[in-house]
Amino acid sequence: MWDMGSGSNARADIRAENVTETGFDLVFRTWSDTRVARVSASWLAIGGVADSEQWNIY
């Protein structure tokens, strides 16, 4: 969920940083004249894959 101002373009980036086996930091960034009232996010943890090549992002 995000609640952004309507007077300008919504510019945002959300990503996981400092990832370990036990946790991570979820980082939300904006730039330019983006105005944010509130943001929330959720995630789903999944198990390993049979082949490490399956993690490639296209």
Tab-separated table of N, CA and C in Angstrom:
chain	number	residue	atom	x	y	z
A	1	MET	N	0.853	-1.162	0.000
A	1	MET	CA	0.000	0.000	0.000
A	1	MET	C	0.898	1.224	0.000
A	2	TRP	N	0.517	2.178	-0.848
A	2	TRP	CA	1.174	3.461	-0.722
A	2	TRP	C	0.165	4.558	-0.973
A	3	ASP	N	0.321	5.631	-0.254
A	3	ASP	CA	-0.553	6.789	-0.349
A	3	ASP	C	0.325	7.949	-0.791
A	4	MET	N	0.258	8.269	-2.087
A	4	MET	CA	1.121	9.296	-2.677
A	4	MET	C	0.302	10.521	-3.042
A	5	GLY	N	0.930	11.672	-3.015
A	5	GLY	CA	0.286	12.904	-3.429
A	5	GLY	C	-0.038	12.874	-4.917
A	6	SER	N	-1.118	13.537	-5.305
A	6	SER	CA	-1.544	13.528	-6.713
A	6	SER	C	-1.032	14.743	-7.492
A	7	GLY	N	-0.328	15.647	-6.852
A	7	GLY	CA	0.129	16.859	-7.518
A	7	GLY	C	1.414	16.699	-8.317
A	8	SER	N	2.024	15.501	-8.281
A	8	SER	CA	3.260	15.252	-9.027
A	8	SER	C	3.344	13.762	-9.348
A	9	ASN	N	4.334	13.404	-10.139
A	9	ASN	CA	4.538	11.991	-10.456
A	9	ASN	C	4.978	11.226	-9.214
A	10	ALA	N	4.527	9.981	-9.087
A	10	ALA	CA	4.970	9.104	-8.001
A	10	ALA	C	6.243	8.398	-8.456
A	11	ARG	N	7.337	8.712	-7.800
A	11	ARG	CA	8.630	8.093	-8.126
A	11	ARG	C	9.117	7.367	-6.888
A	12	ALA	N	9.239	6.048	-6.987
A	12	ALA	CA	9.630	5.281	-5.807
A	12	ALA	C	10.407	4.035	-6.197
A	13	ASP	N	11.219	3.593	-5.267
A	13	ASP	CA	12.008	2.381	-5.414
A	13	ASP	C	11.904	1.622	-4.098
A	14	ILE	N	11.583	0.339	-4.152
A	14	ILE	CA	11.543	-0.484	-2.944
A	14	ILE	C	12.422	-1.705	-3.183
A	15	ARG	N	13.256	-2.023	-2.197
A	15	ARG	CA	14.173	-3.148	-2.380
A	15	ARG	C	14.606	-3.711	-1.022
A	16	ALA	N	15.106	-4.928	-1.056
A	16	ALA	CA	15.671	-5.563	0.130
A	16	ALA	C	17.171	-5.283	0.146
A	17	GLU	N	17.671	-4.872	1.297
A	17	GLU	CA	19.098	-4.636	1.476
A	17	GLU	C	19.552	-5.365	2.737
A	18	ASN	N	20.841	-5.573	2.872
A	18	ASN	CA	21.422	-6.241	4.042
A	18	ASN	C	20.757	-7.595	4.289
A	19	VAL	N	20.626	-8.380	3.239
A	19	VAL	CA	19.934	-9.662	3.318
A	19	VAL	C	20.835	-10.705	3.980
A	20	THR	N	20.296	-11.394	4.978
A	20	THR	CA	20.984	-12.502	5.635
A	20	THR	C	20.017	-13.690	5.695
A	21	GLU	N	20.470	-14.777	6.270
A	21	GLU	CA	19.599	-15.943	6.418
A	21	GLU	C	18.478	-15.685	7.419
A	22	THR	N	18.620	-14.688	8.268
A	22	THR	CA	17.626	-14.450	9.316
A	22	THR	C	16.817	-13.169	9.136
A	23	GLY	N	17.131	-12.364	8.136
A	23	GLY	CA	16.366	-11.129	7.966
A	23	GLY	C	16.920	-10.228	6.883
A	24	PHE	N	16.328	-9.055	6.758
A	24	PHE	CA	16.758	-8.064	5.777
A	24	PHE	C	16.147	-6.716	6.141
A	25	ASP	N	16.657	-5.663	5.526
A	25	ASP	CA	16.079	-4.328	5.656
A	25	ASP	C	15.271	-4.038	4.410
A	26	LEU	N	14.033	-3.652	4.576
A	26	LEU	CA	13.193	-3.254	3.457
A	26	LEU	C	13.314	-1.738	3.328
A	27	VAL	N	13.823	-1.257	2.189
A	27	VAL	CA	14.137	0.161	2.004
A	27	VAL	C	13.227	0.744	0.931
A	28	PHE	N	12.569	1.855	1.252
A	28	PHE	CA	11.693	2.573	0.334
A	28	PHE	C	12.273	3.957	0.120
A	29	ARG	N	12.556	4.290	-1.140
A	29	ARG	CA	13.147	5.598	-1.460
A	29	ARG	C	12.290	6.314	-2.504
A	30	THR	N	12.280	7.635	-2.422
A	30	THR	CA	11.642	8.462	-3.442
A	30	THR	C	12.640	9.514	-3.891
A	31	TRP	N	12.309	10.232	-4.950
A	31	TRP	CA	13.158	11.318	-5.416
A	31	TRP	C	12.310	12.367	-6.087
A	32	SER	N	12.951	13.457	-6.413
A	32	SER	CA	12.322	14.612	-7.048
A	32	SER	C	11.237	15.181	-6.133
A	33	ASP	N	10.070	15.497	-6.684
A	33	ASP	CA	9.018	16.154	-5.900
A	33	ASP	C	7.934	15.188	-5.418
A	34	THR	N	8.228	13.886	-5.370
A	34	THR	CA	7.266	12.895	-4.893
A	34	THR	C	6.894	13.186	-3.444
A	35	ARG	N	5.597	13.148	-3.171
A	35	ARG	CA	5.111	13.372	-1.806
A	35	ARG	C	4.423	12.099	-1.313
A	36	VAL	N	4.828	11.640	-0.123
A	36	VAL	CA	4.329	10.386	0.440
A	36	VAL	C	3.614	10.672	1.753
A	37	ALA	N	2.398	10.144	1.896
A	37	ALA	CA	1.695	10.230	3.173
A	37	ALA	C	2.027	9.012	4.034
A	38	ARG	N	1.982	7.818	3.427
A	38	ARG	CA	2.320	6.593	4.158
A	38	ARG	C	2.600	5.465	3.168
A	39	VAL	N	3.361	4.486	3.635
A	39	VAL	CA	3.733	3.330	2.818
A	39	VAL	C	3.745	2.108	3.724
A	40	SER	N	3.269	0.989	3.205
A	40	SER	CA	3.429	-0.283	3.901
A	40	SER	C	3.760	-1.348	2.870
A	41	ALA	N	4.405	-2.405	3.312
A	41	ALA	CA	4.789	-3.479	2.401
A	41	ALA	C	4.742	-4.800	3.141
A	42	SER	N	4.587	-5.872	2.384
A	42	SER	CA	4.655	-7.214	2.953
A	42	SER	C	5.548	-8.058	2.067
A	43	TRP	N	5.918	-9.229	2.527
A	43	TRP	CA	6.811	-10.079	1.774
A	43	TRP	C	6.448	-11.532	2.013
A	44	LEU	N	6.980	-12.392	1.179
A	44	LEU	CA	6.790	-13.831	1.286
A	44	LEU	C	8.161	-14.486	1.186
A	45	ALA	N	8.544	-15.233	2.198
A	45	ALA	CA	9.810	-15.956	2.168
A	45	ALA	C	9.586	-17.302	1.500
A	46	ILE	N	10.500	-17.667	0.603
A	46	ILE	CA	10.400	-18.955	-0.078
A	46	ILE	C	11.675	-19.744	0.152
A	47	GLY	N	11.607	-21.029	-0.063
A	47	GLY	CA	12.770	-21.892	0.136
A	47	GLY	C	13.750	-21.784	-1.010
A	48	GLY	N	14.760	-22.596	-0.930
A	48	GLY	CA	15.798	-22.622	-1.951
A	48	GLY	C	15.280	-23.174	-3.269
A	49	VAL	N	16.064	-23.018	-4.298
A	49	VAL	CA	15.742	-23.554	-5.623
A	49	VAL	C	16.716	-24.684	-5.942
A	50	ALA	N	16.300	-25.572	-6.828
A	50	ALA	CA	17.132	-26.717	-7.180
A	50	ALA	C	18.410	-26.296	-7.894
A	51	ASP	N	18.344	-25.218	-8.677
A	51	ASP	CA	19.473	-24.750	-9.478
A	51	ASP	C	19.650	-23.260	-9.234
A	52	SER	N	20.845	-22.822	-8.871
A	52	SER	CA	21.068	-21.402	-8.558
A	52	SER	C	20.787	-20.487	-9.737
A	53	GLU	N	20.799	-20.998	-10.953
A	53	GLU	CA	20.481	-20.182	-12.141
A	53	GLU	C	19.024	-19.731	-12.148
A	54	GLN	N	18.161	-20.394	-11.387
A	54	GLN	CA	16.752	-20.021	-11.332
A	54	GLN	C	16.543	-18.674	-10.651
A	55	TRP	N	17.538	-18.116	-9.990
A	55	TRP	CA	17.409	-16.816	-9.320
A	55	TRP	C	17.698	-15.647	-10.247
A	56	ASN	N	18.087	-15.902	-11.468
A	56	ASN	CA	18.369	-14.818	-12.409
A	56	ASN	C	17.131	-13.954	-12.599
A	57	ILE	N	17.323	-12.644	-12.618
A	57	ILE	CA	16.229	-11.695	-12.866
A	57	ILE	C	16.350	-11.203	-14.290
A	58	TYR	N	15.280	-11.297	-15.041
A	58	TYR	CA	15.302	-10.902	-16.443
A	58	TYR	C	14.647	-9.574	-16.643
